[in-house]
Amino acid sequence: MGEAGATLARRRPNTAIETQREALTVWQPFTDELLTHWLETAGPGPVLDRAPDDAWKERGATLLRRYRELAANHTLCTAHRDPKENAGILRCALEETVAGRPLAPRQLGLLRHAVESMVRKRGRPGSAGHTELRTRQAAQAAQPSHHAFAQLVLHRLPALAQHTGAADTAPLTAAVSPHEAQRTGLPAGAVVPAPVRHVVENALSAPLGTLVERGVVPSAEVLAELVPQLVASTGAQSYRDEALCTLTAAHYRAFRNRRSLLLLDLARQVRADELPWVRATAAYRTADGRHPARTALTELGELGELGELGELAVQAFPGTLLPNPLIRELGLLARQAEVDAPFVEELAADTFTPSSPPPPGSRRDCSKAPCTSAITASTTRRSAVSRPRRRANRGPGPRRASRSCAPSVPARSGAATAGP
């Protein structure tokens, strides 16, 4: 839950959405007031067909003072400042008229064109079509932001332990209660949106099958990140002391989170059971602690945890090459349960050198034909074929038949020849 809380805390208001909200709730209603004010001077003809009186100018001055207040308090939307926009044309013309200066012919033409286009597009302010449009836009602008919902869910999280997942995420993503509506200003009964709800659902603590079914585990790579938690709890069952059991499980999880390296000459990194503090606690294992996975295998059926995990990986992600971390955990469970099943990880060809011995289980005689030479030659040729050389654009016209762009790779003495 700690990671879910950190993700929700990092969510900030969307500037584009807040700008649109400000335009719908502040500037469009003010522009409608400017349009209504100018239409008072239209009469049977265009605007300013009648000379405005002093009362009209006084109301215009009030509108201009309110505009300056709105511009100082609402700074996200800047379209109203553009003198080429309709709102800017109406405001600039009002400033000139209130000041007692006559409008230039060009400015008067711009004013009349802006008023006519606005009325033609949306109707006169107060008409049925215009009122319906503004009502619909106001309802859209009144919808709460995802940031507000994220703060609401974040306020619900401290009641749970931050270092573990949640057994049930339904209370965390429930609709807004009346008490929360009074505190946050959100409408009572509002539903938490999906982007915020998914953050909390990813912190669900449930069996792997449930997590895969709900889409919390979307790939075999994510599944491989969760499997060490199961293996850690299984291996810790061999300790009777509860504190030592918790420490062993936490150590295994931390050890699996370390950074892995690709080493040459079949070298490997240190294993968890080779660490000195792990060897020091080995004396406190129970008599049957040599096979801590046997109990889990018995409880879960014929194949138990090992079979269930393998079946889940194959059925949930068919046609996907299982990642090496997942194969490594499956092999560890098999060794702990004394199951004679080989789990072979994918080999990286770039980690072999000509002096390397063959991989375990290989029948190739390295003294006669080094297996690494064939791997290197095959890899080089395959890479060359997959990246053909680019030719300059010679323009239209006939072209010569292109030759194979794969370079010739000489095979070493005794090595298999790459290519056809």
CSV table of C-alpha atoms in Angstrom, one decimal, residues 12-228:
chain,number,residue,atom,x,y,z
A,12,ARG,CA,-1.2,16.4,-9.9
A,13,PRO,CA,-4.1,18.4,-11.5
A,14,ASN,CA,-4.1,18.1,-15.2
A,15,THR,CA,-3.2,21.6,-16.5
A,16,ALA,CA,-5.1,21.1,-19.8
A,17,ILE,CA,-8.3,19.9,-18.1
A,18,GLU,CA,-8.2,22.7,-15.5
A,19,THR,CA,-7.7,25.3,-18.3
A,20,GLN,CA,-10.8,23.9,-20.1
A,21,ARG,CA,-12.7,24.0,-16.8
A,22,GLU,CA,-11.7,27.6,-16.3
A,23,ALA,CA,-12.8,28.5,-19.8
A,24,LEU,CA,-16.2,26.9,-19.4
A,25,THR,CA,-17.0,28.3,-15.9
A,26,VAL,CA,-15.4,31.7,-16.1
A,27,TRP,CA,-14.6,33.1,-19.5
A,28,GLN,CA,-17.5,31.8,-21.6
A,29,PRO,CA,-20.1,33.2,-19.2
A,30,PHE,CA,-18.3,36.5,-19.1
A,31,THR,CA,-18.1,36.6,-22.9
A,32,ASP,CA,-21.9,36.0,-23.0
A,33,GLU,CA,-22.3,39.0,-20.8
A,34,LEU,CA,-20.2,41.1,-23.2
A,35,LEU,CA,-22.2,39.9,-26.2
A,36,THR,CA,-25.5,40.7,-24.4
A,37,HIS,CA,-24.2,44.2,-23.5
A,38,TRP,CA,-23.3,44.9,-27.2
A,39,LEU,CA,-26.6,43.6,-28.5
A,40,GLU,CA,-28.4,46.3,-26.6
A,41,THR,CA,-27.1,48.8,-29.1
A,42,ALA,CA,-28.1,46.8,-32.1
A,43,GLY,CA,-31.7,47.8,-32.6
A,44,PRO,CA,-33.1,46.7,-36.0
A,45,GLY,CA,-29.6,46.9,-37.6
A,46,PRO,CA,-26.1,45.9,-36.5
A,47,VAL,CA,-24.5,46.8,-33.2
A,48,LEU,CA,-23.9,50.5,-32.5
A,49,ASP,CA,-26.8,51.2,-34.8
A,50,ARG,CA,-28.0,53.3,-31.9
A,51,ALA,CA,-25.7,55.5,-29.9
A,52,PRO,CA,-25.1,54.1,-26.4
A,53,ASP,CA,-26.3,56.2,-23.4
A,54,ASP,CA,-24.6,57.0,-20.2
A,55,ALA,CA,-26.2,54.1,-18.3
A,56,TRP,CA,-25.0,51.7,-20.9
A,57,LYS,CA,-21.5,53.1,-20.6
A,58,GLU,CA,-21.7,52.8,-16.8
A,59,ARG,CA,-22.6,49.1,-17.0
A,60,GLY,CA,-19.8,48.7,-19.5
A,61,ALA,CA,-17.3,50.2,-17.1
A,62,THR,CA,-18.5,47.7,-14.4
A,63,LEU,CA,-17.9,44.8,-16.8
A,64,LEU,CA,-14.4,46.0,-17.5
A,65,ARG,CA,-13.6,46.3,-13.8
A,66,ARG,CA,-14.9,42.7,-13.3
A,67,TYR,CA,-12.8,41.6,-16.3
A,68,ARG,CA,-9.6,42.9,-14.6
A,69,GLU,CA,-10.5,41.0,-11.4
A,70,LEU,CA,-11.2,37.8,-13.3
A,71,ALA,CA,-7.9,38.1,-15.3
A,72,ALA,CA,-5.9,38.5,-12.0
A,73,ASN,CA,-7.5,35.5,-10.3
A,74,HIS,CA,-7.9,33.1,-13.2
A,75,THR,CA,-4.6,32.8,-15.2
A,76,LEU,CA,-4.8,29.4,-16.8
A,77,CYS,CA,-6.8,30.4,-19.9
A,78,THR,CA,-5.2,33.1,-22.0
A,79,ALA,CA,-7.5,33.2,-25.1
A,80,HIS,CA,-9.4,36.2,-23.8
A,81,ARG,CA,-6.2,38.3,-24.0
A,82,ASP,CA,-5.8,37.8,-27.7
A,83,PRO,CA,-7.1,40.9,-29.5
A,84,LYS,CA,-7.9,38.8,-32.6
A,85,GLU,CA,-10.3,36.5,-30.7
A,86,ASN,CA,-14.0,37.4,-30.5
A,87,ALA,CA,-13.8,38.0,-26.7
A,88,GLY,CA,-10.8,40.3,-27.2
A,89,ILE,CA,-12.5,42.2,-30.0
A,90,LEU,CA,-15.6,42.8,-27.8
A,91,ARG,CA,-13.6,43.9,-24.8
A,92,CYS,CA,-11.2,46.2,-26.7
A,93,ALA,CA,-14.2,47.9,-28.5
A,94,LEU,CA,-15.9,48.3,-25.1
A,95,GLU,CA,-12.9,50.0,-23.6
A,96,GLU,CA,-12.7,52.5,-26.5
A,97,THR,CA,-16.5,53.2,-26.3
A,98,VAL,CA,-16.5,53.6,-22.5
A,99,ALA,CA,-13.6,56.0,-22.7
A,100,GLY,CA,-15.6,58.2,-25.1
A,101,ARG,CA,-13.4,57.5,-28.2
A,102,PRO,CA,-15.1,56.7,-31.5
A,103,LEU,CA,-14.3,53.4,-33.0
A,104,ALA,CA,-12.1,53.3,-36.2
A,105,PRO,CA,-13.9,51.9,-39.2
A,106,ARG,CA,-11.7,48.7,-39.1
A,107,GLN,CA,-12.4,48.2,-35.4
A,108,LEU,CA,-16.1,48.8,-36.0
A,109,GLY,CA,-16.2,46.2,-38.8
A,110,LEU,CA,-14.4,43.7,-36.6
A,111,LEU,CA,-16.9,44.3,-33.8
A,112,ARG,CA,-19.9,43.8,-36.0
A,113,HIS,CA,-18.5,40.7,-37.7
A,114,ALA,CA,-17.6,39.1,-34.3
A,115,VAL,CA,-21.1,39.8,-32.9
A,116,GLU,CA,-22.8,38.4,-36.0
A,117,SER,CA,-20.7,35.2,-36.1
A,118,MET,CA,-21.2,34.5,-32.4
A,119,VAL,CA,-25.0,34.8,-32.7
A,120,ARG,CA,-25.0,32.8,-35.9
A,121,LYS,CA,-23.0,30.0,-34.3
A,122,ARG,CA,-24.6,29.6,-30.9
A,123,GLY,CA,-27.7,31.8,-30.9
A,124,ARG,CA,-28.5,34.9,-28.8
A,125,PRO,CA,-27.7,34.5,-25.1
A,126,GLY,CA,-30.8,33.3,-23.4
A,127,SER,CA,-32.2,31.5,-26.4
A,128,ALA,CA,-33.2,27.8,-26.1
A,129,GLY,CA,-30.2,26.5,-28.1
A,130,HIS,CA,-27.7,28.7,-26.3
A,131,THR,CA,-29.1,27.9,-22.9
A,132,GLU,CA,-29.0,24.2,-23.6
A,133,LEU,CA,-25.3,24.4,-24.7
A,134,ARG,CA,-24.2,26.3,-21.7
A,135,THR,CA,-26.0,24.0,-19.3
A,136,ARG,CA,-24.3,20.9,-20.9
A,137,GLN,CA,-20.9,22.6,-20.7
A,138,ALA,CA,-21.5,23.6,-17.0
A,139,ALA,CA,-22.3,20.0,-16.2
A,140,GLN,CA,-19.1,18.8,-17.8
A,141,ALA,CA,-17.0,21.4,-16.0
A,142,ALA,CA,-18.6,20.5,-12.6
A,143,GLN,CA,-17.3,16.9,-12.8
A,144,PRO,CA,-14.6,16.3,-10.1
A,145,SER,CA,-11.0,16.0,-11.2
A,146,HIS,CA,-9.0,12.8,-10.9
A,147,HIS,CA,-6.6,14.7,-8.6
A,148,ALA,CA,-9.5,15.3,-6.1
A,149,PHE,CA,-10.4,11.6,-6.2
A,150,ALA,CA,-6.7,10.6,-5.7
A,151,GLN,CA,-6.6,12.8,-2.6
A,152,LEU,CA,-9.7,11.2,-1.3
A,153,VAL,CA,-8.4,7.6,-1.7
A,154,LEU,CA,-5.0,8.7,-0.3
A,155,HIS,CA,-6.8,9.8,2.9
A,156,ARG,CA,-8.3,6.3,3.2
A,157,LEU,CA,-5.0,4.5,3.0
A,158,PRO,CA,-3.3,5.3,6.4
A,159,ALA,CA,-5.7,2.9,8.1
A,160,LEU,CA,-3.9,0.0,6.5
A,161,ALA,CA,-0.4,-1.4,6.8
A,162,GLN,CA,1.9,0.4,4.3
A,163,HIS,CA,4.4,-2.5,3.9
A,164,THR,CA,1.8,-5.0,2.7
A,165,GLY,CA,-1.0,-5.3,0.2
A,166,ALA,CA,-4.7,-5.0,0.9
A,167,ALA,CA,-6.9,-8.1,1.2
A,168,ASP,CA,-9.9,-6.2,-0.1
A,169,THR,CA,-9.7,-3.0,-2.1
A,170,ALA,CA,-13.4,-2.4,-2.3
A,171,PRO,CA,-13.6,-0.1,0.8
A,172,LEU,CA,-10.7,2.0,-0.6
A,173,THR,CA,-12.5,2.6,-4.0
A,174,ALA,CA,-16.0,2.9,-2.7
A,175,ALA,CA,-18.2,5.8,-3.7
A,176,VAL,CA,-17.9,9.2,-1.9
A,177,SER,CA,-19.8,9.1,1.4
A,178,PRO,CA,-21.8,12.1,2.7
A,179,HIS,CA,-19.2,12.7,5.4
A,180,GLU,CA,-16.4,12.7,2.8
A,181,ALA,CA,-18.5,15.0,0.6
A,182,GLN,CA,-18.7,17.6,3.3
A,183,ARG,CA,-14.9,17.4,3.9
A,184,THR,CA,-13.7,17.3,0.3
A,185,GLY,CA,-16.4,19.1,-1.6
A,186,LEU,CA,-16.9,16.1,-3.9
A,187,PRO,CA,-20.5,15.2,-4.7
A,188,ALA,CA,-21.9,12.4,-2.5
A,189,GLY,CA,-22.2,9.1,-4.3
A,190,ALA,CA,-19.6,10.0,-6.9
A,191,VAL,CA,-17.7,6.9,-8.3
A,192,VAL,CA,-13.9,6.8,-8.1
A,193,PRO,CA,-12.7,6.9,-11.7
A,194,ALA,CA,-10.9,3.9,-13.3
A,195,PRO,CA,-7.3,5.4,-13.4
A,196,VAL,CA,-7.4,6.1,-9.7
A,197,ARG,CA,-9.1,2.8,-8.9
A,198,HIS,CA,-6.5,0.8,-10.8
A,199,VAL,CA,-3.7,2.2,-8.7
A,200,VAL,CA,-5.3,0.8,-5.6
A,201,GLU,CA,-6.3,-2.5,-7.2
A,202,ASN,CA,-2.7,-3.2,-8.1
A,203,ALA,CA,-1.9,-3.3,-4.4
A,204,LEU,CA,-4.4,-6.2,-3.9
A,205,SER,CA,-3.0,-9.1,-1.8
A,206,ALA,CA,-4.5,-12.2,-3.3
A,207,PRO,CA,-3.5,-15.6,-4.8
A,208,LEU,CA,-1.6,-15.3,-8.1
A,209,GLY,CA,-4.5,-16.8,-10.0
A,210,THR,CA,-6.8,-14.0,-8.8
A,211,LEU,CA,-4.2,-11.3,-9.7
A,212,VAL,CA,-3.8,-12.7,-13.2
A,213,GLU,CA,-7.5,-13.0,-13.7
A,214,ARG,CA,-8.1,-9.4,-12.7
A,215,GLY,CA,-5.3,-8.1,-14.9
A,216,VAL,CA,-3.0,-7.0,-12.0
A,217,VAL,CA,-0.3,-9.3,-13.4
A,218,PRO,CA,-0.3,-8.5,-17.1
A,219,SER,CA,2.8,-10.5,-18.2
A,220,ALA,CA,5.1,-13.4,-17.3
A,221,GLU,CA,7.8,-10.8,-16.3
A,222,VAL,CA,5.5,-9.3,-13.7
A,223,LEU,CA,4.7,-12.8,-12.5
A,224,ALA,CA,8.4,-13.5,-12.1
A,225,GLU,CA,8.7,-10.5,-9.8
A,226,LEU,CA,6.0,-11.9,-7.5
A,227,VAL,CA,7.1,-15.5,-7.4
A,228,PRO,CA,10.0,-14.9,-5.0
